[in-house]
Amino acid sequence: MHSAIESIRIQIMGDNSIPPSKKSREIITRLNEMNIFDLKDSAQIAAQGLNISINTIYRYLRELRHHEALH
């Protein structure tokens, strides 16, 4: 899990086509697509690895799931 989080983080941070304000959201989106957040303690581990709060991760996940439910 740690290597997947770090790999995605490196990809997104190196992608200049993604605005800086959207990078964390994009990382969470990609990790969610990989079903990382189905694993125990994954949100906490991701929060530490990405240096963002766990509440931010949960907010992004709620927004993603709400968006998916509409489509």
Tab-separated table of C-alpha atoms in Angstrom:
chain	number	residue	atom	x	y	z
A	1	MET	CA	0.000	0.000	0.000
A	2	HIS	CA	2.799	2.417	0.872
A	3	SER	CA	4.482	1.904	-2.499
A	4	ALA	CA	1.191	2.434	-4.375
A	5	ILE	CA	0.552	5.681	-2.503
A	6	GLU	CA	4.095	6.922	-3.141
A	7	SER	CA	3.994	5.911	-6.805
A	8	ILE	CA	0.729	7.780	-7.430
A	9	ARG	CA	1.981	10.790	-5.449
A	10	ILE	CA	5.124	11.009	-7.601
A	11	GLN	CA	3.114	10.695	-10.834
A	12	ILE	CA	0.639	13.422	-9.876
A	13	MET	CA	3.186	15.827	-8.386
A	14	GLY	CA	5.240	15.563	-11.575
A	15	ASP	CA	2.251	16.230	-13.844
A	16	ASN	CA	2.275	19.952	-14.625
A	17	SER	CA	-1.084	19.716	-16.408
A	18	ILE	CA	-2.803	19.273	-13.021
A	19	PRO	CA	-3.160	22.544	-11.101
A	20	PRO	CA	-1.452	22.491	-7.675
A	21	SER	CA	-4.789	23.029	-5.936
A	22	LYS	CA	-6.158	19.813	-7.505
A	23	LYS	CA	-3.196	17.493	-6.950
A	24	SER	CA	-4.306	16.001	-3.605
A	25	ARG	CA	-7.805	15.425	-4.947
A	26	GLU	CA	-6.388	13.672	-8.030
A	27	ILE	CA	-4.158	11.453	-5.886
A	28	ILE	CA	-7.161	10.410	-3.773
A	29	THR	CA	-9.190	9.779	-6.938
A	30	ARG	CA	-6.493	7.493	-8.365
A	31	LEU	CA	-6.035	5.625	-5.092
A	32	ASN	CA	-9.798	5.175	-4.869
A	33	GLU	CA	-9.836	3.735	-8.404
A	34	MET	CA	-7.256	1.190	-7.197
A	35	ASN	CA	-9.565	0.304	-4.260
A	36	ILE	CA	-6.840	1.263	-1.791
A	37	PHE	CA	-9.424	2.691	0.590
A	38	ASP	CA	-11.086	-0.707	0.959
A	39	LEU	CA	-8.088	-1.786	3.048
A	40	LYS	CA	-7.932	-1.355	6.815
A	41	ASP	CA	-6.261	1.868	8.004
A	42	SER	CA	-5.599	2.932	4.416
A	43	ALA	CA	-7.034	6.435	4.856
A	44	GLN	CA	-4.782	7.039	7.863
A	45	ILE	CA	-1.727	5.703	6.023
A	46	ALA	CA	-2.533	7.783	2.940
A	47	ALA	CA	-3.044	10.906	5.060
A	48	GLN	CA	0.382	10.475	6.629
A	49	GLY	CA	2.061	9.680	3.305
A	50	LEU	CA	0.479	12.641	1.539
A	51	ASN	CA	0.821	15.025	4.472
A	52	ILE	CA	-2.885	15.893	4.465
A	53	SER	CA	-5.530	15.373	7.111
A	54	ILE	CA	-7.607	12.232	7.269
A	55	ASN	CA	-10.681	14.480	7.243
A	56	THR	CA	-9.613	15.843	3.864
A	57	ILE	CA	-9.350	12.311	2.506
A	58	TYR	CA	-12.803	11.410	3.816
A	59	ARG	CA	-14.246	14.612	2.311
A	60	TYR	CA	-12.742	13.832	-1.105
A	61	LEU	CA	-14.036	10.255	-0.907
A	62	ARG	CA	-17.552	11.480	-0.038
A	63	GLU	CA	-17.442	13.844	-3.018
A	64	LEU	CA	-16.217	11.052	-5.318
A	65	ARG	CA	-18.914	8.645	-4.185
A	66	HIS	CA	-21.588	11.307	-4.489
A	67	HIS	CA	-20.419	12.085	-8.023
A	68	GLU	CA	-20.371	8.374	-8.917
A	69	ALA	CA	-23.904	7.937	-7.564
A	70	LEU	CA	-25.142	10.672	-9.900
A	71	HIS	CA	-23.734	8.893	-12.969
